[in-house]
């Protein structure tokens, strides 16, 4: 049985996963508007990944008979200053998510809730990969600066990303 405190925090995390999906949908819309179609497609796949993260948690909470009261999902902005800005904001968001997951892991550990702790470690590991990917993209964008051809090449490269359900690994 998951403690009431942890149940509440996990439902908040579930909400954050869907909010992340929504955030990336907004980022995809921004990139599309600016003509960065590869980046737009990259963020759409990121959106799908977040939905998968949310579903994994949803399924766990259902399996653990947690009463699901789903709060509303906060709105997101769709305006950014540049391609660099949008990826920087994505990284800052993921860093915040990583902190939240660490806090959740601390609670699960403190409560000796091994099942929840195990589940959370999957998310913690996933965060390392997400942050590393975003940092690499940011580094590439910084390298080319305002060079149009450089940005075009990066955008084209980002268009090659395909969705692979992260919860199956
Ligand atoms: Fe589900 Fe990108 O954290």
PDB file of C-alpha atoms and ligand atoms in Angstrom:
ATOM      1  CA  UNK A   1       0.000   0.000   0.000  1.00  0.00           C
ATOM      2  CA  UNK A   2       1.412   3.334  -1.036  1.00  0.00           C
ATOM      3  CA  UNK A   3       1.260   5.992   1.683  1.00  0.00           C
ATOM      4  CA  UNK A   4      -1.147   8.871   1.249  1.00  0.00           C
ATOM      5  CA  UNK A   5       1.754  11.339   0.974  1.00  0.00           C
ATOM      6  CA  UNK A   6       3.409   9.312  -1.763  1.00  0.00           C
ATOM      7  CA  UNK A   7       0.106   8.734  -3.567  1.00  0.00           C
ATOM      8  CA  UNK A   8      -0.440  12.471  -3.722  1.00  0.00           C
ATOM      9  CA  UNK A   9       3.110  13.102  -4.945  1.00  0.00           C
ATOM     10  CA  UNK A  10       2.823  10.367  -7.600  1.00  0.00           C
ATOM     11  CA  UNK A  11      -0.442  11.793  -8.912  1.00  0.00           C
ATOM     12  CA  UNK A  12       1.290  15.191  -9.103  1.00  0.00           C
ATOM     13  CA  UNK A  13       4.092  13.514 -11.053  1.00  0.00           C
ATOM     14  CA  UNK A  14       1.548  11.947 -13.393  1.00  0.00           C
ATOM     15  CA  UNK A  15       0.172  15.413 -14.010  1.00  0.00           C
ATOM     16  CA  UNK A  16       3.702  16.718 -14.657  1.00  0.00           C
ATOM     17  CA  UNK A  17       4.318  14.011 -17.266  1.00  0.00           C
ATOM     18  CA  UNK A  18       1.205  15.051 -19.188  1.00  0.00           C
ATOM     19  CA  UNK A  19       2.087  18.694 -18.709  1.00  0.00           C
ATOM     20  CA  UNK A  20       5.509  17.888 -20.204  1.00  0.00           C
ATOM     21  CA  UNK A  21       3.799  16.318 -23.205  1.00  0.00           C
ATOM     22  CA  UNK A  22       1.722  19.469 -23.631  1.00  0.00           C
ATOM     23  CA  UNK A  23       4.822  21.669 -23.247  1.00  0.00           C
ATOM     24  CA  UNK A  24       6.562  19.754 -26.050  1.00  0.00           C
ATOM     25  CA  UNK A  25       3.495  20.034 -28.228  1.00  0.00           C
ATOM     26  CA  UNK A  26       3.764  23.808 -27.817  1.00  0.00           C
ATOM     27  CA  UNK A  27       7.470  23.681 -28.635  1.00  0.00           C
ATOM     28  CA  UNK A  28       6.675  21.631 -31.736  1.00  0.00           C
ATOM     29  CA  UNK A  29       4.157  24.259 -32.802  1.00  0.00           C
ATOM     30  CA  UNK A  30       6.734  27.037 -32.320  1.00  0.00           C
ATOM     31  CA  UNK A  31       9.371  25.195 -34.396  1.00  0.00           C
ATOM     32  CA  UNK A  32       6.874  24.484 -37.147  1.00  0.00           C
ATOM     33  CA  UNK A  33       5.859  28.156 -37.243  1.00  0.00           C
ATOM     34  CA  UNK A  34       9.526  29.174 -37.588  1.00  0.00           C
ATOM     35  CA  UNK A  35      10.149  26.702 -40.430  1.00  0.00           C
ATOM     36  CA  UNK A  36      12.182  24.238 -38.353  1.00  0.00           C
ATOM     37  CA  UNK A  37      10.180  21.230 -39.442  1.00  0.00           C
ATOM     38  CA  UNK A  38      12.769  18.684 -38.303  1.00  0.00           C
ATOM     39  CA  UNK A  39      12.797  20.169 -34.799  1.00  0.00           C
ATOM     40  CA  UNK A  40       9.009  20.297 -34.822  1.00  0.00           C
ATOM     41  CA  UNK A  41       8.925  16.590 -35.597  1.00  0.00           C
ATOM     42  CA  UNK A  42      11.578  15.942 -32.890  1.00  0.00           C
ATOM     43  CA  UNK A  43       9.372  17.648 -30.290  1.00  0.00           C
ATOM     44  CA  UNK A  44       6.331  15.683 -31.449  1.00  0.00           C
ATOM     45  CA  UNK A  45       8.262  12.509 -30.682  1.00  0.00           C
ATOM     46  CA  UNK A  46       9.234  13.990 -27.333  1.00  0.00           C
ATOM     47  CA  UNK A  47       5.516  14.586 -26.771  1.00  0.00           C
ATOM     48  CA  UNK A  48       4.842  10.893 -27.463  1.00  0.00           C
ATOM     49  CA  UNK A  49       7.599   9.899 -25.040  1.00  0.00           C
ATOM     50  CA  UNK A  50       6.023  11.955 -22.273  1.00  0.00           C
ATOM     51  CA  UNK A  51       2.637  10.366 -22.918  1.00  0.00           C
ATOM     52  CA  UNK A  52       4.360   6.981 -22.574  1.00  0.00           C
ATOM     53  CA  UNK A  53       5.950   8.120 -19.273  1.00  0.00           C
ATOM     54  CA  UNK A  54       2.517   9.203 -18.063  1.00  0.00           C
ATOM     55  CA  UNK A  55       0.913   5.904 -19.088  1.00  0.00           C
ATOM     56  CA  UNK A  56       3.558   3.875 -17.278  1.00  0.00           C
ATOM     57  CA  UNK A  57       2.844   5.770 -14.070  1.00  0.00           C
ATOM     58  CA  UNK A  58      -0.929   5.627 -14.606  1.00  0.00           C
ATOM     59  CA  UNK A  59      -0.760   1.861 -15.000  1.00  0.00           C
ATOM     60  CA  UNK A  60       1.352   1.527 -11.847  1.00  0.00           C
ATOM     61  CA  UNK A  61      -1.081   3.627  -9.817  1.00  0.00           C
ATOM     62  CA  UNK A  62      -3.998   1.559 -11.099  1.00  0.00           C
ATOM     63  CA  UNK A  63      -2.181  -1.685 -10.254  1.00  0.00           C
ATOM     64  CA  UNK A  64      -1.606  -0.334  -6.747  1.00  0.00           C
ATOM     65  CA  UNK A  65      -5.307   0.554  -6.369  1.00  0.00           C
ATOM     66  CA  UNK A  66      -4.600   4.238  -5.943  1.00  0.00           C
ATOM     67  CA  UNK A  67      -7.733   6.335  -6.226  1.00  0.00           C
ATOM     68  CA  UNK A  68      -7.032   8.553  -9.200  1.00  0.00           C
ATOM     69  CA  UNK A  69      -8.242  12.117  -8.907  1.00  0.00           C
ATOM     70  CA  UNK A  70      -6.737  13.747 -11.954  1.00  0.00           C
ATOM     71  CA  UNK A  71      -6.064  17.470 -11.619  1.00  0.00           C
ATOM     72  CA  UNK A  72      -6.203  19.766 -14.658  1.00  0.00           C
ATOM     73  CA  UNK A  73      -3.137  20.218 -16.811  1.00  0.00           C
ATOM     74  CA  UNK A  74      -1.528  23.638 -16.749  1.00  0.00           C
ATOM     75  CA  UNK A  75      -1.425  25.561 -20.031  1.00  0.00           C
ATOM     76  CA  UNK A  76       1.822  26.133 -21.900  1.00  0.00           C
ATOM     77  CA  UNK A  77       3.308  28.914 -23.957  1.00  0.00           C
ATOM     78  CA  UNK A  78       4.060  28.534 -27.641  1.00  0.00           C
ATOM     79  CA  UNK A  79       6.334  31.550 -28.063  1.00  0.00           C
ATOM     80  CA  UNK A  80      10.125  31.285 -27.829  1.00  0.00           C
ATOM     81  CA  UNK A  81      12.994  33.529 -28.932  1.00  0.00           C
ATOM     82  CA  UNK A  82      14.955  31.123 -31.116  1.00  0.00           C
ATOM     83  CA  UNK A  83      15.748  27.463 -31.762  1.00  0.00           C
ATOM     84  CA  UNK A  84      18.444  27.687 -29.092  1.00  0.00           C
ATOM     85  CA  UNK A  85      15.976  29.208 -26.642  1.00  0.00           C
ATOM     86  CA  UNK A  86      13.378  26.474 -27.155  1.00  0.00           C
ATOM     87  CA  UNK A  87      15.902  23.673 -26.566  1.00  0.00           C
ATOM     88  CA  UNK A  88      17.352  25.489 -23.548  1.00  0.00           C
ATOM     89  CA  UNK A  89      13.858  25.763 -22.063  1.00  0.00           C
ATOM     90  CA  UNK A  90      13.307  22.051 -22.747  1.00  0.00           C
ATOM     91  CA  UNK A  91      16.528  21.219 -20.880  1.00  0.00           C
ATOM     92  CA  UNK A  92      15.610  23.472 -17.950  1.00  0.00           C
ATOM     93  CA  UNK A  93      12.254  21.693 -17.802  1.00  0.00           C
ATOM     94  CA  UNK A  94      13.845  18.252 -17.759  1.00  0.00           C
ATOM     95  CA  UNK A  95      16.281  19.338 -15.042  1.00  0.00           C
ATOM     96  CA  UNK A  96      13.271  20.367 -12.954  1.00  0.00           C
ATOM     97  CA  UNK A  97      11.642  16.992 -13.646  1.00  0.00           C
ATOM     98  CA  UNK A  98      14.814  15.210 -12.530  1.00  0.00           C
ATOM     99  CA  UNK A  99      14.764  17.132  -9.240  1.00  0.00           C
ATOM    100  CA  UNK A 100      11.116  16.173  -8.674  1.00  0.00           C
ATOM    101  CA  UNK A 101      11.891  12.525  -9.326  1.00  0.00           C
ATOM    102  CA  UNK A 102      14.776  12.631  -6.868  1.00  0.00           C
ATOM    103  CA  UNK A 103      12.458  14.076  -4.224  1.00  0.00           C
ATOM    104  CA  UNK A 104       9.916  11.325  -4.948  1.00  0.00           C
ATOM    105  CA  UNK A 105      12.657   8.685  -4.711  1.00  0.00           C
ATOM    106  CA  UNK A 106      13.706  10.121  -1.346  1.00  0.00           C
ATOM    107  CA  UNK A 107      10.146   9.792  -0.042  1.00  0.00           C
ATOM    108  CA  UNK A 108       9.825   6.199  -1.355  1.00  0.00           C
ATOM    109  CA  UNK A 109      13.173   5.302   0.218  1.00  0.00           C
ATOM    110  CA  UNK A 110      12.252   6.912   3.534  1.00  0.00           C
ATOM    111  CA  UNK A 111       8.990   4.945   3.572  1.00  0.00           C
ATOM    112  CA  UNK A 112      10.750   1.733   2.544  1.00  0.00           C
ATOM    113  CA  UNK A 113       8.327   1.462  -0.384  1.00  0.00           C
ATOM    114  CA  UNK A 114      10.559  -0.688  -2.569  1.00  0.00           C
ATOM    115  CA  UNK A 115       8.071  -1.195  -5.403  1.00  0.00           C
ATOM    116  CA  UNK A 116       7.586   2.535  -5.882  1.00  0.00           C
ATOM    117  CA  UNK A 117      11.283   3.192  -5.405  1.00  0.00           C
ATOM    118  CA  UNK A 118      12.063   0.671  -8.174  1.00  0.00           C
ATOM    119  CA  UNK A 119       9.580   2.280 -10.508  1.00  0.00           C
ATOM    120  CA  UNK A 120      11.044   5.707  -9.803  1.00  0.00           C
ATOM    121  CA  UNK A 121      14.561   4.506 -10.581  1.00  0.00           C
ATOM    122  CA  UNK A 122      13.362   3.745 -14.109  1.00  0.00           C
ATOM    123  CA  UNK A 123      12.338   7.411 -14.415  1.00  0.00           C
ATOM    124  CA  UNK A 124      15.566   8.659 -12.856  1.00  0.00           C
ATOM    125  CA  UNK A 125      17.611   6.710 -15.435  1.00  0.00           C
ATOM    126  CA  UNK A 126      15.381   7.935 -18.244  1.00  0.00           C
ATOM    127  CA  UNK A 127      16.032  11.522 -17.109  1.00  0.00           C
ATOM    128  CA  UNK A 128      19.804  11.101 -17.461  1.00  0.00           C
ATOM    129  CA  UNK A 129      19.315  10.138 -21.110  1.00  0.00           C
ATOM    130  CA  UNK A 130      16.847  12.957 -21.772  1.00  0.00           C
ATOM    131  CA  UNK A 131      19.107  15.606 -20.286  1.00  0.00           C
ATOM    132  CA  UNK A 132      22.162  14.299 -22.162  1.00  0.00           C
ATOM    133  CA  UNK A 133      20.300  14.342 -25.502  1.00  0.00           C
ATOM    134  CA  UNK A 134      19.119  17.906 -24.984  1.00  0.00           C
ATOM    135  CA  UNK A 135      22.582  19.087 -23.915  1.00  0.00           C
ATOM    136  CA  UNK A 136      24.058  17.612 -27.088  1.00  0.00           C
ATOM    137  CA  UNK A 137      21.507  19.358 -29.309  1.00  0.00           C
ATOM    138  CA  UNK A 138      22.136  22.650 -27.484  1.00  0.00           C
ATOM    139  CA  UNK A 139      25.901  22.252 -27.985  1.00  0.00           C
ATOM    140  CA  UNK A 140      25.375  21.719 -31.721  1.00  0.00           C
ATOM    141  CA  UNK A 141      23.120  24.751 -32.044  1.00  0.00           C
ATOM    142  CA  UNK A 142      25.660  26.868 -30.128  1.00  0.00           C
ATOM    143  CA  UNK A 143      28.413  25.675 -32.464  1.00  0.00           C
ATOM    144  CA  UNK A 144      26.658  26.964 -35.574  1.00  0.00           C
ATOM    145  CA  UNK A 145      25.368  30.161 -33.957  1.00  0.00           C
ATOM    146  CA  UNK A 146      23.233  32.142 -36.402  1.00  0.00           C
ATOM    147  CA  UNK A 147      24.610  30.366 -39.464  1.00  0.00           C
ATOM    148  CA  UNK A 148      21.538  29.531 -41.555  1.00  0.00           C
ATOM    149  CA  UNK A 149      23.050  26.525 -43.278  1.00  0.00           C
ATOM    150  CA  UNK A 150      24.268  25.162 -39.923  1.00  0.00           C
ATOM    151  CA  UNK A 151      20.798  25.486 -38.409  1.00  0.00           C
ATOM    152  CA  UNK A 152      19.285  23.899 -41.517  1.00  0.00           C
ATOM    153  CA  UNK A 153      21.645  20.932 -41.168  1.00  0.00           C
ATOM    154  CA  UNK A 154      20.834  20.456 -37.475  1.00  0.00           C
ATOM    155  CA  UNK A 155      17.130  20.690 -38.193  1.00  0.00           C
ATOM    156  CA  UNK A 156      17.462  18.078 -40.920  1.00  0.00           C
ATOM    157  CA  UNK A 157      19.345  15.801 -38.545  1.00  0.00           C
ATOM    158  CA  UNK A 158      16.629  16.203 -35.894  1.00  0.00           C
ATOM    159  CA  UNK A 159      14.012  15.151 -38.457  1.00  0.00           C
ATOM    160  CA  UNK A 160      15.485  11.633 -38.464  1.00  0.00           C
ATOM    161  CA  UNK A 161      14.345  10.871 -34.920  1.00  0.00           C
ATOM    162  CA  UNK A 162      11.781   8.075 -34.754  1.00  0.00           C
ATOM    163  CA  UNK A 163       9.545   7.134 -31.858  1.00  0.00           C
ATOM    164  CA  UNK A 164      10.481   4.101 -29.895  1.00  0.00           C
ATOM    165  CA  UNK A 165       8.406   3.459 -26.790  1.00  0.00           C
ATOM    166  CA  UNK A 166      10.777   4.175 -23.865  1.00  0.00           C
ATOM    167  CA  UNK A 167       8.727   2.028 -21.503  1.00  0.00           C
ATOM    168  CA  UNK A 168       9.579  -1.139 -23.424  1.00  0.00           C
ATOM    169  CA  UNK A 169      13.291  -0.904 -22.611  1.00  0.00           C
TER     170      UNK A 169
HETATM  171 FE1  LIG B   1       8.907  12.384 -18.544  1.00  0.00          FE
HETATM  172 FE2  LIG B   1      10.898  14.145 -19.971  1.00  0.00          FE
HETATM  173  O1  LIG B   1      10.267  13.527 -18.355  1.00  0.00           O
END
